[in-house]
PDB file of C-alpha atoms in Angstrom:
ATOM      1  CA  GLY A   1      -7.397  77.171 -16.541  1.00  0.00           C
ATOM      2  CA  PHE A   2      -3.657  76.682 -15.685  1.00  0.00           C
ATOM      3  CA  ALA A   3      -2.524  77.384 -19.218  1.00  0.00           C
ATOM      4  CA  ARG A   4      -4.912  80.384 -19.523  1.00  0.00           C
ATOM      5  CA  MET A   5      -3.649  81.816 -16.225  1.00  0.00           C
ATOM      6  CA  ALA A   6      -0.049  81.584 -17.493  1.00  0.00           C
ATOM      7  CA  ARG A   7      -0.966  83.629 -20.626  1.00  0.00           C
ATOM      8  CA  GLU A   8      -2.940  86.129 -18.743  1.00  0.00           C
ATOM      9  CA  LYS A   9      -1.078  86.618 -15.461  1.00  0.00           C
ATOM     10  CA  GLY A  10       2.391  85.162 -16.039  1.00  0.00           C
ATOM     11  CA  THR A  11       4.069  81.718 -16.252  1.00  0.00           C
ATOM     12  CA  TRP A  12       5.555  81.505 -12.821  1.00  0.00           C
ATOM     13  CA  THR A  13       2.422  83.119 -11.207  1.00  0.00           C
ATOM     14  CA  ALA A  14       0.352  80.310 -12.671  1.00  0.00           C
ATOM     15  CA  PHE A  15       2.785  77.562 -11.693  1.00  0.00           C
ATOM     16  CA  ARG A  16       2.846  78.871  -8.018  1.00  0.00           C
ATOM     17  CA  ALA A  17      -0.935  79.240  -7.870  1.00  0.00           C
ATOM     18  CA  THR A  18      -1.816  75.802  -9.182  1.00  0.00           C
ATOM     19  CA  ALA A  19       0.897  73.727  -7.461  1.00  0.00           C
ATOM     20  CA  THR A  20       0.592  71.820  -4.226  1.00  0.00           C
ATOM     21  CA  ASP A  21       2.948  72.900  -1.392  1.00  0.00           C
ATOM     22  CA  ASP A  22       5.055  69.849  -2.082  1.00  0.00           C
ATOM     23  CA  ALA A  23       4.998  69.934  -5.945  1.00  0.00           C
ATOM     24  CA  VAL A  24       8.350  69.249  -7.595  1.00  0.00           C
ATOM     25  CA  TRP A  25      10.115  69.616 -10.972  1.00  0.00           C
ATOM     26  CA  PRO A  26      13.622  69.044 -12.248  1.00  0.00           C
ATOM     27  CA  SER A  27      16.104  71.913 -11.845  1.00  0.00           C
ATOM     28  CA  PRO A  28      18.307  69.909 -12.490  1.00  0.00           C
ATOM     29  CA  GLY A  29      17.543  67.582  -9.561  1.00  0.00           C
ATOM     30  CA  TRP A  30      14.051  67.329  -8.185  1.00  0.00           C
ATOM     31  CA  VAL A  31      13.273  70.588  -6.324  1.00  0.00           C
ATOM     32  CA  ASN A  32      10.230  72.069  -4.622  1.00  0.00           C
ATOM     33  CA  VAL A  33       8.576  74.390  -7.088  1.00  0.00           C
ATOM     34  CA  LYS A  34       7.323  76.962  -4.729  1.00  0.00           C
ATOM     35  CA  GLN A  35      10.847  77.313  -3.168  1.00  0.00           C
ATOM     36  CA  SER A  36      12.467  77.312  -6.628  1.00  0.00           C
ATOM     37  CA  LEU A  37      10.145  80.125  -7.839  1.00  0.00           C
ATOM     38  CA  LYS A  38      10.071  82.215  -4.661  1.00  0.00           C
ATOM     39  CA  GLY A  39      10.598  85.854  -5.782  1.00  0.00           C
ATOM     40  CA  ALA A  40      11.057  84.818  -9.416  1.00  0.00           C
ATOM     41  CA  PRO A  41       9.602  87.428 -11.780  1.00  0.00           C
ATOM     42  CA  ASP A  42       7.466  86.100 -14.602  1.00  0.00           C
ATOM     43  CA  PRO A  43       9.106  85.759 -17.988  1.00  0.00           C
ATOM     44  CA  VAL A  44       8.152  88.586 -20.340  1.00  0.00           C
ATOM     45  CA  GLN A  45       6.748  86.008 -22.813  1.00  0.00           C
ATOM     46  CA  PRO A  46       4.782  83.130 -21.333  1.00  0.00           C
ATOM     47  CA  ILE A  47       5.125  79.467 -22.251  1.00  0.00           C
ATOM     48  CA  VAL A  48       2.092  78.686 -24.347  1.00  0.00           C
ATOM     49  CA  TRP A  49       0.460  75.306 -23.942  1.00  0.00           C
ATOM     50  CA  GLU A  50      -2.926  73.491 -24.065  1.00  0.00           C
ATOM     51  CA  PRO A  51      -3.732  69.982 -22.922  1.00  0.00           C
ATOM     52  CA  ASP A  52      -4.920  67.696 -25.677  1.00  0.00           C
ATOM     53  CA  GLN A  53      -5.190  64.482 -23.595  1.00  0.00           C
ATOM     54  CA  VAL A  54      -6.147  63.882 -19.922  1.00  0.00           C
ATOM     55  CA  TRP A  55      -6.195  60.585 -18.127  1.00  0.00           C
ATOM     56  CA  MET A  56      -7.811  60.131 -14.780  1.00  0.00           C
ATOM     57  CA  SER A  57      -7.326  57.460 -12.144  1.00  0.00           C
ATOM     58  CA  CYS A  58     -10.419  55.308 -11.474  1.00  0.00           C
ATOM     59  CA  ASP A  59     -11.198  57.079  -8.303  1.00  0.00           C
ATOM     60  CA  GLY A  60     -10.437  60.477  -9.596  1.00  0.00           C
ATOM     61  CA  SER A  61      -7.646  61.173  -7.057  1.00  0.00           C
ATOM     62  CA  PHE A  62      -4.925  61.695  -9.745  1.00  0.00           C
ATOM     63  CA  ALA A  63      -4.861  62.888 -13.353  1.00  0.00           C
ATOM     64  CA  LEU A  64      -2.267  63.290 -16.060  1.00  0.00           C
ATOM     65  CA  SER A  65      -2.573  66.012 -18.715  1.00  0.00           C
ATOM     66  CA  THR A  66      -0.320  66.229 -21.743  1.00  0.00           C
ATOM     67  CA  GLY A  67      -0.193  68.306 -24.846  1.00  0.00           C
ATOM     68  CA  PRO A  68       1.844  70.684 -27.032  1.00  0.00           C
ATOM     69  CA  ALA A  69       3.802  73.582 -25.672  1.00  0.00           C
ATOM     70  CA  THR A  70       5.745  76.358 -27.246  1.00  0.00           C
ATOM     71  CA  TYR A  71       8.445  78.298 -25.429  1.00  0.00           C
ATOM     72  CA  PRO A  72       9.006  81.997 -25.912  1.00  0.00           C
ATOM     73  CA  ASP A  73      12.004  81.286 -28.190  1.00  0.00           C
ATOM     74  CA  GLY A  74       9.786  79.267 -30.526  1.00  0.00           C
ATOM     75  CA  ARG A  75      10.933  75.795 -29.454  1.00  0.00           C
ATOM     76  CA  ARG A  76       8.122  73.180 -29.331  1.00  0.00           C
ATOM     77  CA  THR A  77       7.732  70.245 -27.021  1.00  0.00           C
ATOM     78  CA  ARG A  78       5.134  68.249 -25.204  1.00  0.00           C
ATOM     79  CA  PHE A  79       4.297  68.694 -21.585  1.00  0.00           C
ATOM     80  CA  ALA A  80       3.056  66.147 -18.988  1.00  0.00           C
ATOM     81  CA  THR A  81       1.700  67.204 -15.635  1.00  0.00           C
ATOM     82  CA  ILE A  82       0.431  65.046 -12.747  1.00  0.00           C
ATOM     83  CA  TRP A  83      -2.564  66.476 -10.861  1.00  0.00           C
ATOM     84  CA  GLN A  84      -3.955  65.522  -7.446  1.00  0.00           C
ATOM     85  CA  ARG A  85      -7.483  66.110  -6.303  1.00  0.00           C
ATOM     86  CA  GLN A  86      -7.645  68.351  -3.242  1.00  0.00           C
ATOM     87  CA  ASP A  87      -9.972  68.160  -0.275  1.00  0.00           C
ATOM     88  CA  ASP A  88     -12.124  70.946  -1.765  1.00  0.00           C
ATOM     89  CA  GLY A  89     -12.593  68.747  -5.034  1.00  0.00           C
ATOM     90  CA  GLY A  90     -10.340  70.937  -7.177  1.00  0.00           C
ATOM     91  CA  TYR A  91      -7.033  69.835  -8.617  1.00  0.00           C
ATOM     92  CA  LYS A  92      -3.499  71.023  -8.113  1.00  0.00           C
ATOM     93  CA  TRP A  93      -0.388  69.757  -9.799  1.00  0.00           C
ATOM     94  CA  VAL A  94       2.268  67.717  -7.963  1.00  0.00           C
ATOM     95  CA  LEU A  95       4.761  66.809 -10.599  1.00  0.00           C
ATOM     96  CA  ASP A  96       5.890  68.503 -13.823  1.00  0.00           C
ATOM     97  CA  PRO A  97       8.821  66.556 -15.165  1.00  0.00           C
ATOM     98  CA  VAL A  98       9.909  69.239 -17.750  1.00  0.00           C
ATOM     99  CA  SER A  99      12.918  71.352 -16.788  1.00  0.00           C
ATOM    100  CA  TYR A 100      12.284  75.110 -17.052  1.00  0.00           C
ATOM    101  CA  THR A 101      15.617  76.280 -15.832  1.00  0.00           C
ATOM    102  CA  HIS A 102      16.415  77.962 -19.124  1.00  0.00           C
ATOM    103  CA  LEU A 103      13.595  80.429 -18.509  1.00  0.00           C
ATOM    104  CA  THR A 104      15.474  82.596 -15.873  1.00  0.00           C
ATOM    105  CA  LEU A 105      14.930  81.108 -12.546  1.00  0.00           C
ATOM    106  CA  PRO A 106      16.529  82.732  -9.514  1.00  0.00           C
TER     107      PRO A 106
END
């Protein structure tokens, strides 16, 4: 759903909507994602990705998703995202160790 939201509604919109309030990523040091993206317009072209592997902790409280990603400029990489189960049973991401600073952050 996260990757689909990025394609349909915008990359930063999806990152903000699916992150916990304390989620972090490198920019270049570890920074709060919601603060980092506050007021940032979505890039014209989204990052396109899709998980191809997911690992879950035994109790289901955390998960790791990974898979291929393609940046708007055509570069390819793999992503890794750590997810945390929320009180409502859904998941939000808490750590995305890929730096997206080259995609026009404020």
